[in-house]
PDB file of C-alpha atoms and ligand atoms in Angstrom:
ATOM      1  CA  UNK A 274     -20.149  -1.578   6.850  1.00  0.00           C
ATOM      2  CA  UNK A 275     -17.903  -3.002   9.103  1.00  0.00           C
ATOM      3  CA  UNK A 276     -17.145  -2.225  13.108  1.00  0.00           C
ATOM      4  CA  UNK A 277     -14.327  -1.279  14.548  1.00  0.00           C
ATOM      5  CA  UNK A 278     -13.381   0.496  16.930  1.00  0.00           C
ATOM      6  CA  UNK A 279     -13.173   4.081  16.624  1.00  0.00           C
ATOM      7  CA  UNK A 280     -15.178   6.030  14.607  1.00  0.00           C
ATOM      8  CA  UNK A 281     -19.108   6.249  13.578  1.00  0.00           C
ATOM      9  CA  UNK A 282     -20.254   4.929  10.686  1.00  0.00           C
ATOM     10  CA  UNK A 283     -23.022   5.354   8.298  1.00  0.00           C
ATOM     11  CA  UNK A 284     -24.979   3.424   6.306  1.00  0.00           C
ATOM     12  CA  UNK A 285     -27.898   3.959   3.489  1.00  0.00           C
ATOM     13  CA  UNK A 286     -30.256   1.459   2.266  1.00  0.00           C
ATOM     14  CA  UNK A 287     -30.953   2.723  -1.063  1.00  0.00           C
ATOM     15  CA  UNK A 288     -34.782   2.837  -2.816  1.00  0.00           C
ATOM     16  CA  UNK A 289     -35.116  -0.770  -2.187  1.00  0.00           C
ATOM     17  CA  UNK A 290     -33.069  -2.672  -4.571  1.00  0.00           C
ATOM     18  CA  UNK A 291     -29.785  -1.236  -3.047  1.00  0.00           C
ATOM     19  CA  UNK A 292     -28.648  -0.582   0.737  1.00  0.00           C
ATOM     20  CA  UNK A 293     -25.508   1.176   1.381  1.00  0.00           C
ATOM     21  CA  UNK A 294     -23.749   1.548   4.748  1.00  0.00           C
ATOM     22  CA  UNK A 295     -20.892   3.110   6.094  1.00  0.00           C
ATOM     23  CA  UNK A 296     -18.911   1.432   8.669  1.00  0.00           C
ATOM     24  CA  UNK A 297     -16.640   2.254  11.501  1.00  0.00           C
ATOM     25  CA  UNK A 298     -12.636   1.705  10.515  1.00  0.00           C
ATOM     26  CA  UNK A 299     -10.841  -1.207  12.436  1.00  0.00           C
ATOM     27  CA  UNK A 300      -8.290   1.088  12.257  1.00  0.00           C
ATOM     28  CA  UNK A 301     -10.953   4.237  14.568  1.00  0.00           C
ATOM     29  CA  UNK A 302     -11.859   5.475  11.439  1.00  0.00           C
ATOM     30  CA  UNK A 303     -15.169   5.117   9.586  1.00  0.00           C
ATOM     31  CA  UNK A 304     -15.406   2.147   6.598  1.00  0.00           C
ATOM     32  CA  UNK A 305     -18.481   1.993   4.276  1.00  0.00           C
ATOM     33  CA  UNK A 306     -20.080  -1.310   2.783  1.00  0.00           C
ATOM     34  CA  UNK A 307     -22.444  -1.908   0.543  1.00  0.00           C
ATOM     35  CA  UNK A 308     -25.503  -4.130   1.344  1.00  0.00           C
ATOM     36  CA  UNK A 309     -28.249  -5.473  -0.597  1.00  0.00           C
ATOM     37  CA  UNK A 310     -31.720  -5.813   0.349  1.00  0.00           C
ATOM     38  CA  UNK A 311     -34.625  -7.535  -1.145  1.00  0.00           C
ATOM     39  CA  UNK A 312     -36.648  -4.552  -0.252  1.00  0.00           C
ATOM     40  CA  UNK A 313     -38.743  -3.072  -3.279  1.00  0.00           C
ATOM     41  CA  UNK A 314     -37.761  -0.093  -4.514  1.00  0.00           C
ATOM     42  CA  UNK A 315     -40.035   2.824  -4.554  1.00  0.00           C
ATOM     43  CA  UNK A 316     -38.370   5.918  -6.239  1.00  0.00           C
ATOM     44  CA  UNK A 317     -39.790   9.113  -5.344  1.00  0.00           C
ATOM     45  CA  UNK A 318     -38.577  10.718  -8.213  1.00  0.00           C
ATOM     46  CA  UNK A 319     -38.394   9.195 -11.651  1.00  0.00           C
ATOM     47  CA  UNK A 320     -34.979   9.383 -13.096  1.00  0.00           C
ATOM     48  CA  UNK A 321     -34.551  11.579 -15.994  1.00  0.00           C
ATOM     49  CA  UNK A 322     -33.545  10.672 -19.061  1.00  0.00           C
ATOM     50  CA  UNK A 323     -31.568  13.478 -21.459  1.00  0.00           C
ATOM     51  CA  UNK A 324     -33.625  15.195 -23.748  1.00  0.00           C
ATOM     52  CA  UNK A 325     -32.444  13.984 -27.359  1.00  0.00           C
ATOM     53  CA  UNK A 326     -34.005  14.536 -30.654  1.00  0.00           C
ATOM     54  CA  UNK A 327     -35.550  11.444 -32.207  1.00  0.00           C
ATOM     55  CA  UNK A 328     -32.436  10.520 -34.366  1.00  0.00           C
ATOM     56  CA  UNK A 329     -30.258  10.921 -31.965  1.00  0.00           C
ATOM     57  CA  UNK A 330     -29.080   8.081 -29.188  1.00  0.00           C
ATOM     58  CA  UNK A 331     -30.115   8.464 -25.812  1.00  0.00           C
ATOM     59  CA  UNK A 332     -27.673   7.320 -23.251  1.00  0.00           C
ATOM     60  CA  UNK A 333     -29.381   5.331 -20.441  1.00  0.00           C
ATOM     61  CA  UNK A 334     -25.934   4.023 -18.857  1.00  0.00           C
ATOM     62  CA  UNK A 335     -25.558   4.635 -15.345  1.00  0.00           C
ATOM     63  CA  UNK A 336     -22.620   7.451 -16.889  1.00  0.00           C
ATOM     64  CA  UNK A 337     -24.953   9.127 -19.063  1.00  0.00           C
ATOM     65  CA  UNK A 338     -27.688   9.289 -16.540  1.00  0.00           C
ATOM     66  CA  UNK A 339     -26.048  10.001 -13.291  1.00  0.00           C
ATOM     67  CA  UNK A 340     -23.028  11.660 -14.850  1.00  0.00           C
ATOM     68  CA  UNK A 341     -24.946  13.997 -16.558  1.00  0.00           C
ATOM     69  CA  UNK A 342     -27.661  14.862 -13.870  1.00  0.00           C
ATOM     70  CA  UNK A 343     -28.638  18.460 -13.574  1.00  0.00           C
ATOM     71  CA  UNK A 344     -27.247  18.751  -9.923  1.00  0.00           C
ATOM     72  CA  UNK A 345     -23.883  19.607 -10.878  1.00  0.00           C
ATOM     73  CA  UNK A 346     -24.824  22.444 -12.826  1.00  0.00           C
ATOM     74  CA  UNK A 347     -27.040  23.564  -9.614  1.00  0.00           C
ATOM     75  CA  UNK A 348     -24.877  26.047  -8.470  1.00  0.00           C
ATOM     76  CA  UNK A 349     -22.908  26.016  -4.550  1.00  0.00           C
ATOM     77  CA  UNK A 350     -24.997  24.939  -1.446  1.00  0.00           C
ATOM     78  CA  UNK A 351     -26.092  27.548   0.394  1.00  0.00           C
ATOM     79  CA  UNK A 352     -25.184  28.840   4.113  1.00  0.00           C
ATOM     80  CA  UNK A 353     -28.063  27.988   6.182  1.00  0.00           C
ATOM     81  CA  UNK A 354     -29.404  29.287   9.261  1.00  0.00           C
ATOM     82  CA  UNK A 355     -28.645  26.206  11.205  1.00  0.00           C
ATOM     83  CA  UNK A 356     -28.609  26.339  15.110  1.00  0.00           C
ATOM     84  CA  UNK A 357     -27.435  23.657  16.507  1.00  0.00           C
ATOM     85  CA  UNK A 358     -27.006  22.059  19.861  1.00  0.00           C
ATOM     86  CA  UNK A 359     -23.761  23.778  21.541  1.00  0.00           C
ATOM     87  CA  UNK A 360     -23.010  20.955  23.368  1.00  0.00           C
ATOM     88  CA  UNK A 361     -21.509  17.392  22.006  1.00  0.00           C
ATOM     89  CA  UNK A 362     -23.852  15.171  22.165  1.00  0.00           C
ATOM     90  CA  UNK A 363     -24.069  11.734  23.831  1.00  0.00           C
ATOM     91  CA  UNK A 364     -26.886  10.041  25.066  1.00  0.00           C
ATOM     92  CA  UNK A 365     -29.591   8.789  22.520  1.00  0.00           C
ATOM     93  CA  UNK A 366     -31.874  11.880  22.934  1.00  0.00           C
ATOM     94  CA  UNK A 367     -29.012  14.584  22.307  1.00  0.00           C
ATOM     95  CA  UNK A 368     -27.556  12.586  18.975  1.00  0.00           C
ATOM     96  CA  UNK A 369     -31.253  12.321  17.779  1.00  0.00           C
ATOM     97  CA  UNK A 370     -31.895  15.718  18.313  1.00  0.00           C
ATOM     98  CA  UNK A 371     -28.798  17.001  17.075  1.00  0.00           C
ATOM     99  CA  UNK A 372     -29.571  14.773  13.977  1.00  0.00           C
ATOM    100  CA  UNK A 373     -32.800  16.073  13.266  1.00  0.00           C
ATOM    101  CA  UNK A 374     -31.416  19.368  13.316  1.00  0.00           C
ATOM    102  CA  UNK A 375     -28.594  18.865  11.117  1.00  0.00           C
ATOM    103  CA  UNK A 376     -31.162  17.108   8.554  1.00  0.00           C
ATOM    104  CA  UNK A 377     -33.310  20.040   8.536  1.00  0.00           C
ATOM    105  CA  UNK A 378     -30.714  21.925   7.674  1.00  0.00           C
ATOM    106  CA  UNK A 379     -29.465  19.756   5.150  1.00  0.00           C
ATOM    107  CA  UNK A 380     -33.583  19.602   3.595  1.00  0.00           C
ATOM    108  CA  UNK A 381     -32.928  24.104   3.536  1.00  0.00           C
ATOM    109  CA  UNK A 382     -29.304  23.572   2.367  1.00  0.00           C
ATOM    110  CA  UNK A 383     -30.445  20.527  -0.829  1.00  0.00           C
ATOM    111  CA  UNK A 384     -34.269  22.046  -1.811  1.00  0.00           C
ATOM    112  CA  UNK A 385     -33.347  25.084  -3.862  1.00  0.00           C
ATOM    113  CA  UNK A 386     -30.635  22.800  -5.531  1.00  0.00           C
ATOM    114  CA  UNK A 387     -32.439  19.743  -5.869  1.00  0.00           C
ATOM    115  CA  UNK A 388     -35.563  21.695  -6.791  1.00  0.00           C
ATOM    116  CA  UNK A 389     -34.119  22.858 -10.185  1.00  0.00           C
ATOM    117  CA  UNK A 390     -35.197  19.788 -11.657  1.00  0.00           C
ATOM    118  CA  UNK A 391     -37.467  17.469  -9.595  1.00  0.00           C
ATOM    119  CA  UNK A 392     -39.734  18.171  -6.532  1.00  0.00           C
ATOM    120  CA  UNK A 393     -38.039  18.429  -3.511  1.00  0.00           C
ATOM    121  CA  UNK A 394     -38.826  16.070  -0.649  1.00  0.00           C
ATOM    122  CA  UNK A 395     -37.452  16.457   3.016  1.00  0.00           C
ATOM    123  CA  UNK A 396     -35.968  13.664   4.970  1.00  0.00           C
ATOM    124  CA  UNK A 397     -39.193  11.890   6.508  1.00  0.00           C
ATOM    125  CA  UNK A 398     -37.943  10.670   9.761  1.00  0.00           C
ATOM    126  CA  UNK A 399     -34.536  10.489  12.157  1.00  0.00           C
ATOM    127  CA  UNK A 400     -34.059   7.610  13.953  1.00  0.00           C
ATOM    128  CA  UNK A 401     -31.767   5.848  16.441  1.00  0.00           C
ATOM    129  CA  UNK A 402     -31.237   2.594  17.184  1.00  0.00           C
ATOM    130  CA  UNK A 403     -28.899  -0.038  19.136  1.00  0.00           C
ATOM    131  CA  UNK A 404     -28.510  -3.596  17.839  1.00  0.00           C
ATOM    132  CA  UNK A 405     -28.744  -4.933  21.515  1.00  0.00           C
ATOM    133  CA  UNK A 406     -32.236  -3.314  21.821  1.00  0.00           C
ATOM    134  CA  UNK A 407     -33.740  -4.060  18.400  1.00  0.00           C
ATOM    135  CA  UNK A 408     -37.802  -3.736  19.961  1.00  0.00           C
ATOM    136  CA  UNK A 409     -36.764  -0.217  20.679  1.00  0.00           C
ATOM    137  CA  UNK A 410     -36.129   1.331  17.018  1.00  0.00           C
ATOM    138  CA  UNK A 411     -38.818  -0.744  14.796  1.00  0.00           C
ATOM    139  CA  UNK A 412     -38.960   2.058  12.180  1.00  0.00           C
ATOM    140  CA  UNK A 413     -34.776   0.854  11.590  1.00  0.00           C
ATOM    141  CA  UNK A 414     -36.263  -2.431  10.435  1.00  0.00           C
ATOM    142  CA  UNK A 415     -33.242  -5.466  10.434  1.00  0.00           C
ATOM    143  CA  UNK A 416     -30.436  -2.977  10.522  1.00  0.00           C
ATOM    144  CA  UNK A 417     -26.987  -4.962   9.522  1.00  0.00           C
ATOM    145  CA  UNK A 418     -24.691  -5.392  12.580  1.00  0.00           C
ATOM    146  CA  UNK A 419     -21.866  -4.210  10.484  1.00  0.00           C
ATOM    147  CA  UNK A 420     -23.140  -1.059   9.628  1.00  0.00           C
ATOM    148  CA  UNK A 421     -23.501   1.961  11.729  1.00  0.00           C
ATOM    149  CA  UNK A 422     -26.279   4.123   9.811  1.00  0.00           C
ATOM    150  CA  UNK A 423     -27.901   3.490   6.773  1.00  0.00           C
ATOM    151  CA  UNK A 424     -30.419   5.755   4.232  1.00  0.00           C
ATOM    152  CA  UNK A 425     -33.762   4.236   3.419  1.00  0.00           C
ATOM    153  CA  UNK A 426     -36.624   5.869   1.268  1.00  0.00           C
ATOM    154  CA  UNK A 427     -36.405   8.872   3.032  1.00  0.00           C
ATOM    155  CA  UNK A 428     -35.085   7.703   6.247  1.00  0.00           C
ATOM    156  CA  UNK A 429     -31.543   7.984   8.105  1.00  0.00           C
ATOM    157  CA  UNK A 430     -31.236   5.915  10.910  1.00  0.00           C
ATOM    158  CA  UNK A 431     -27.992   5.540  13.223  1.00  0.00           C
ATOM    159  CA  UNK A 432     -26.851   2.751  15.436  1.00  0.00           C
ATOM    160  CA  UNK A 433     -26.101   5.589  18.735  1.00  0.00           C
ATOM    161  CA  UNK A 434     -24.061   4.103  21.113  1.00  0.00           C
ATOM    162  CA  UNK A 435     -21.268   4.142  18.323  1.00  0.00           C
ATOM    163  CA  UNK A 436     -21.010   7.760  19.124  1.00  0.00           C
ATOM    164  CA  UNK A 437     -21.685   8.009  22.735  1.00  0.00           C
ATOM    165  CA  UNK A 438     -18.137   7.806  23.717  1.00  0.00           C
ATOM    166  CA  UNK A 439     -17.465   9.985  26.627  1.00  0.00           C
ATOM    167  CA  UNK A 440     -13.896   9.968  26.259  1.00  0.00           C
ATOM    168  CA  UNK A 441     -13.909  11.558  22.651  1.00  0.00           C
ATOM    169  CA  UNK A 442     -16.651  14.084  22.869  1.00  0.00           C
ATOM    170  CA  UNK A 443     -15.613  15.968  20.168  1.00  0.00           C
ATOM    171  CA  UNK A 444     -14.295  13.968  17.795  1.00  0.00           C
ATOM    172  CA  UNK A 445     -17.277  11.802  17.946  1.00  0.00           C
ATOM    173  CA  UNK A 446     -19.582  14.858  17.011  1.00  0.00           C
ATOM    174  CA  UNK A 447     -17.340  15.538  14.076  1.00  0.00           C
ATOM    175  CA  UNK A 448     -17.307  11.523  13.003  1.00  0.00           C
ATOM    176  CA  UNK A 449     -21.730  12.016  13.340  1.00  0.00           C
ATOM    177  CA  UNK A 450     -21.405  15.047  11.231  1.00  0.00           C
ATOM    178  CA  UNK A 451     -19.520  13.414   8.575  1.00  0.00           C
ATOM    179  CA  UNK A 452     -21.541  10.365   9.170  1.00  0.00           C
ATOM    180  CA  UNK A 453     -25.496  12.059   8.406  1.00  0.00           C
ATOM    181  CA  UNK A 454     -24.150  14.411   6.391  1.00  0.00           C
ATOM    182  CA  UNK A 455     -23.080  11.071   4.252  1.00  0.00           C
ATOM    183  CA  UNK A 456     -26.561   9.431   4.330  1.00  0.00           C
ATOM    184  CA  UNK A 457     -28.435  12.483   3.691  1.00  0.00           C
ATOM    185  CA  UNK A 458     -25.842  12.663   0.369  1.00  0.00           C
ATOM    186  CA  UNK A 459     -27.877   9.349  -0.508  1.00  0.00           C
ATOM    187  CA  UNK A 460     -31.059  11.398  -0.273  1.00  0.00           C
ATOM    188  CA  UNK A 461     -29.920  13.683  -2.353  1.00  0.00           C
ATOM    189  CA  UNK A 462     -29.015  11.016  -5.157  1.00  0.00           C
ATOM    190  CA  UNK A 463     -32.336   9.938  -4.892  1.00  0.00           C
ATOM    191  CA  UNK A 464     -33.806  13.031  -4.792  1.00  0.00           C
ATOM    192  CA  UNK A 465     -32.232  13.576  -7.998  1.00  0.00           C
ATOM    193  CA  UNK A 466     -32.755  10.552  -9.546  1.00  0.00           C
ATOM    194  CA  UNK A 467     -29.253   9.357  -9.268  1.00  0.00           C
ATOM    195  CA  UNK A 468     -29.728   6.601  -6.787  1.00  0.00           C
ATOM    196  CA  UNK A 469     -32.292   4.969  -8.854  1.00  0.00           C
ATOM    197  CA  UNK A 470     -30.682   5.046 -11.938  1.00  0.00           C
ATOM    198  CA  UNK A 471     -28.038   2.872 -10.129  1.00  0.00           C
ATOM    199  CA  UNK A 472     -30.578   0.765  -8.990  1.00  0.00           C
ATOM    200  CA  UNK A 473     -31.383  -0.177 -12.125  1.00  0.00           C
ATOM    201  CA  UNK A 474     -28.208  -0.461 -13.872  1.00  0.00           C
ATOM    202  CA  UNK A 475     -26.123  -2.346 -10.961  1.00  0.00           C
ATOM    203  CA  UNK A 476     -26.839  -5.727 -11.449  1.00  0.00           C
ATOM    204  CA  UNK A 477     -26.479  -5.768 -15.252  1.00  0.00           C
ATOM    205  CA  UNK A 478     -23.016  -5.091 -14.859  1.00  0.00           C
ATOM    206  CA  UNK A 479     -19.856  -7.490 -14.098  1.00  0.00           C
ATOM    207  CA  UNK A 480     -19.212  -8.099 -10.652  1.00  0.00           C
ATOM    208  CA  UNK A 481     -15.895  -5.820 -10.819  1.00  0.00           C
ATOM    209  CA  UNK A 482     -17.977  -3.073 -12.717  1.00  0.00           C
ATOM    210  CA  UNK A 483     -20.756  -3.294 -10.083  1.00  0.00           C
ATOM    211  CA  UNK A 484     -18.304  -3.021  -7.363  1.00  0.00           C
ATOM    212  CA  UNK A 485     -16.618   0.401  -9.057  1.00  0.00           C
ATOM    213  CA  UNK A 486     -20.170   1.542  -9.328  1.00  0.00           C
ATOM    214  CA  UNK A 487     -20.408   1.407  -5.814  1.00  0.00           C
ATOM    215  CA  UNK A 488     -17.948   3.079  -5.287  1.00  0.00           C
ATOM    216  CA  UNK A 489     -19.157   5.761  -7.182  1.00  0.00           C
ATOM    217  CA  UNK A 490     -22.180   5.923  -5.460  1.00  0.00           C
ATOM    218  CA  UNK A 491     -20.552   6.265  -2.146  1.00  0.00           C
ATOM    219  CA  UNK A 492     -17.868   8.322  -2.742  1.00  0.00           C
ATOM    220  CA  UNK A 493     -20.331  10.894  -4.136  1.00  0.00           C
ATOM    221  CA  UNK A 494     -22.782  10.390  -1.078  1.00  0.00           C
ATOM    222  CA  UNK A 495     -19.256  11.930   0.803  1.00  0.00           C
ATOM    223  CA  UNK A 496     -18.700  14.214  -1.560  1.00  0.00           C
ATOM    224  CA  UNK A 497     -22.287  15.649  -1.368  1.00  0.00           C
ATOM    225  CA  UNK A 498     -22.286  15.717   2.145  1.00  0.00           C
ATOM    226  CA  UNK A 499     -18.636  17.165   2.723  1.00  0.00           C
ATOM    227  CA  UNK A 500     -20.573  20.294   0.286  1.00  0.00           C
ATOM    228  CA  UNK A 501     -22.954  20.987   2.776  1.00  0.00           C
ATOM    229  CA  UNK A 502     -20.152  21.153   5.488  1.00  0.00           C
ATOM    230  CA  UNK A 503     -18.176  23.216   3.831  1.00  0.00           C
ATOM    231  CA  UNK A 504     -20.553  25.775   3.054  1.00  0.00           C
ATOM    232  CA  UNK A 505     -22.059  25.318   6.178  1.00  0.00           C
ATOM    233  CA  UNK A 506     -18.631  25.048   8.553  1.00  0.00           C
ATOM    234  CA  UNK A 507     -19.364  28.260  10.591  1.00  0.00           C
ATOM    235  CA  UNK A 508     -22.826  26.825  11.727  1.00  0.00           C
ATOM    236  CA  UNK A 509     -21.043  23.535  12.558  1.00  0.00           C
ATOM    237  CA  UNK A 510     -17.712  24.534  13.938  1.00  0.00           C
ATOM    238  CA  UNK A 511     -15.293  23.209  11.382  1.00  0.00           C
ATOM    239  CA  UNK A 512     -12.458  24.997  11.626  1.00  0.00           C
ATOM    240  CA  UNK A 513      -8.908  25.576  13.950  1.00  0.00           C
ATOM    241  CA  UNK A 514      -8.756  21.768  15.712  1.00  0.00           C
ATOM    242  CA  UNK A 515     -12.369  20.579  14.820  1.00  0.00           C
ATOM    243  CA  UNK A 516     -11.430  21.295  10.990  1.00  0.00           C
ATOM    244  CA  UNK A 517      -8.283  18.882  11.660  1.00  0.00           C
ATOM    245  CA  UNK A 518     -10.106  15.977  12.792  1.00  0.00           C
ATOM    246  CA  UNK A 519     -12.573  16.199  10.218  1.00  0.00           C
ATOM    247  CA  UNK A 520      -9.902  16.014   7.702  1.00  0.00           C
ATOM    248  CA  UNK A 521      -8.109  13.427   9.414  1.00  0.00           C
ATOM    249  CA  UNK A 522     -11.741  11.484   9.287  1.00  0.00           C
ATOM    250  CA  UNK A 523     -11.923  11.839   5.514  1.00  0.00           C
ATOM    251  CA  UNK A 524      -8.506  10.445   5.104  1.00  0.00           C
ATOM    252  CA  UNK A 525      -9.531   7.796   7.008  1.00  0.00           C
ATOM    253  CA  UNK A 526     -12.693   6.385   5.407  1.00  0.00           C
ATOM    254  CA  UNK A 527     -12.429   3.599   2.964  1.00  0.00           C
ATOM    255  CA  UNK A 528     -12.353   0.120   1.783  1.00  0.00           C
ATOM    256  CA  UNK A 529      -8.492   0.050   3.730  1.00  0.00           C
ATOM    257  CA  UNK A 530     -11.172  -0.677   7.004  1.00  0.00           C
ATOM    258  CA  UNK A 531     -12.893  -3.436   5.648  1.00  0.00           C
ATOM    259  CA  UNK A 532     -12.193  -6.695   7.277  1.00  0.00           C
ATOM    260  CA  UNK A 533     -13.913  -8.837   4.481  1.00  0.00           C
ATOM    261  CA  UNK A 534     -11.956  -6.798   1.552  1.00  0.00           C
ATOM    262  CA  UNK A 535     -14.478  -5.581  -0.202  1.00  0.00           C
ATOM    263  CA  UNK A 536     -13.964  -2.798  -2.827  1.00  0.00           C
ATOM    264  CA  UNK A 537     -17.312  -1.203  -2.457  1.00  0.00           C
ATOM    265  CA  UNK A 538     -16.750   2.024  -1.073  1.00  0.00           C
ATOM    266  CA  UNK A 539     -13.141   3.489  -2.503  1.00  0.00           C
ATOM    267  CA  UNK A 540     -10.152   3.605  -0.746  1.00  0.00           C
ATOM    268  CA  UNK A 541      -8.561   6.689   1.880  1.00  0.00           C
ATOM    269  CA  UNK A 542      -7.108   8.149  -1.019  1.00  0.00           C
ATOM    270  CA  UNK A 543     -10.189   8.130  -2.744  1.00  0.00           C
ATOM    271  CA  UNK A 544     -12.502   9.214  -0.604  1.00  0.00           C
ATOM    272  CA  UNK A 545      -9.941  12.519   0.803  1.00  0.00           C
ATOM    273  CA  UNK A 546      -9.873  13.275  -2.940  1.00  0.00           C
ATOM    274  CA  UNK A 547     -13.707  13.845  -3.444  1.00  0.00           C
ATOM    275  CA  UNK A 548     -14.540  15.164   0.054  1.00  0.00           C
ATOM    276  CA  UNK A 549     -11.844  17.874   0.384  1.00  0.00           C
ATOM    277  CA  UNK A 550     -12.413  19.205  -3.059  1.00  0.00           C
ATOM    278  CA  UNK A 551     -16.030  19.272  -2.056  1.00  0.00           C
ATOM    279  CA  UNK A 552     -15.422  21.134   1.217  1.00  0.00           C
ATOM    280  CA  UNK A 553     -13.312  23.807  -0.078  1.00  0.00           C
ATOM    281  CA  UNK A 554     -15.887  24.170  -3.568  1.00  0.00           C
ATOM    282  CA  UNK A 555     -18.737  23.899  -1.614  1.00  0.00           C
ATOM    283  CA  UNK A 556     -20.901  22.859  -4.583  1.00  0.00           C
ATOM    284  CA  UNK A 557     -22.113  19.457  -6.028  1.00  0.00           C
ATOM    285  CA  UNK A 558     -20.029  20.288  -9.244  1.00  0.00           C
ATOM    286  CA  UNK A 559     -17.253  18.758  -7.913  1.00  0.00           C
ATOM    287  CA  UNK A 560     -18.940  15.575  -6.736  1.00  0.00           C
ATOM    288  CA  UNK A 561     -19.647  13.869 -10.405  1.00  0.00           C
ATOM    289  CA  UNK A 562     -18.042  10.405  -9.535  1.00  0.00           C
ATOM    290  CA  UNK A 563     -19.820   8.980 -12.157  1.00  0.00           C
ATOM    291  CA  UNK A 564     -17.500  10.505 -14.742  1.00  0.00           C
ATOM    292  CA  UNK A 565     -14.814  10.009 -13.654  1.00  0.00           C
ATOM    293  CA  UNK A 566     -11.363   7.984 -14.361  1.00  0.00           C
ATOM    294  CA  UNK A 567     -11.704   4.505 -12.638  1.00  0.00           C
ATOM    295  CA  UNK A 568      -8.564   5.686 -11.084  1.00  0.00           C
ATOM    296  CA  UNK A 569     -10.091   8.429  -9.442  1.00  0.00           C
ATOM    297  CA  UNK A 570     -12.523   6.024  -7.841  1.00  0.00           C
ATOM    298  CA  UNK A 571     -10.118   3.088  -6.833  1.00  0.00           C
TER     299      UNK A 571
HETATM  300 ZN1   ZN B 789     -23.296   5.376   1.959  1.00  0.00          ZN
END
């Protein structure tokens, strides 16, 4: 992901093979990259394959696996009792806390939907970090300066100062919201097995393919998240002014932000496509990317 100035950005580094991150727009609004890592990848759930009889042909594409997962038949995220912090936060200990909070909401929110077909795990650990203070966060192992946040095995960590803007309290709480909810839409993918089918498909693929899988990938992890939000928005405030920055966020996230052109995450139009729908349907139905037409992930 690339900085700019403006909004928060997140970033996931996927089971290993794969690291995604979401970047702040040049333009204040948030951009997403993909990176790769050489990390090994250590799934911790085995993607599922459709059940098929023996004569007839299972699909192990990346479509047939991840477009036909069992999530979007899961049924709408559920309103959570989810208390949160009443006041913006800002320094390093209020976004952590606030983060941690909003995750274990998001672990309530995901475990009756993800546990339909695998075991559920919750988000292991929260953490913060700032690029200029590296020794301090050693659990956010070689995060990319270009990123802002990024999703690892079970762990979300955010670069905070990127949201400690005293000037913007408010928006930059609804940019973080939008930002974990994001990541913790890549722990959901793995959760499900979706993440890791990807990981395993990606690199057979052209370079243009890979690049629209990607996109895929992220504009799902958006769509996932903006789920939670909207079946959550009472608990986190998103309506009447708050509501319109959030949706001016999610017009605003896209490859359009990234200074090195790369078509990894899906443009504006994209990504206010999947994340609206998602907000107002409030369930993961609406979020399968990976059937889609190519042109609804451009
Ligand atoms: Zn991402």
């Amino acid at each position: 992901m690339l900085k700019a100035a403006g909004f928060g950005v997140l970033a996931v580094v996927v089971a290993g093979v794969a690291g995604v991150a979401t970047t702040r727009g040049e333009s204040s609004v948030a951009a997403v990259q993909v990176v790769r890592t050489s990390i090994s990848p250590t799934p911790v759930v085995t993607p599922r394959k459709p059940t098929a009889s023996p004569s007839s042909t299972i699909d192990l594409s990346l479509e047939g696996l991840a477009g036909s997962n069992k999530l979007y038949v899961a049924g709408k995220v559920p309103a959570v009792r989810c208390v949160l912090p009443g006041k913006p936060p800002q320094t390093k200990a209020e976004l952590l806390a606030y983060a941690r909070v909003m995750v274990a909401c998001m672990d309530k929110a995901w475990a009756p939907l993800v546990g339909q077909q695998a075991t559920f795990y919750p988000i292991k650990t929260v953490q913060a970090y700032d690029l200029k203070k590296p020794a301090a966060s050693p659990e956010c192992d070689k995060p990319l300066k270009n990123m802002d946040a990024f999703y690892r095995k079970g762990m979300i960590c955010f670069e905070w100062p990127e949201f400690s803007n005293p000037d913007e309290p408010v928006w930059n709480l609804v940019d973080f919201q939008q930002l974990i909810a994001h990541e913790y839409g890549h722990h959901v993918q793995q959760s499900t097995g979706i993440l890791t089918t990807y990981d395993a498909n990606w690199w057979k693929k052209s370079k243009a393919v890979q690049l629209e899988n990607e996109r895929r990938l992220e504009l799902q992890a958006s769509c996932l998240g903006a789920a939670f939000l909207g079946a959550n928005r009472s608990s986190f405030k998103l309506s009447g002014e708050r509501l319109r920055i959030w949706k001016f966020i999610v017009r605003h996230v896209g490859d359009e932000n990234n200074t090195l052109k790369i078509r990894d995450h899906g443009s504006y139009k994209s990504h206010a496509y999947w994340t609206t729908q998602a907000f107002t349907s409030t369930a993961p139905a609406s979020c399968n990317t990976f059937k889609a037409a190519p042109k609804r992930v451009s």
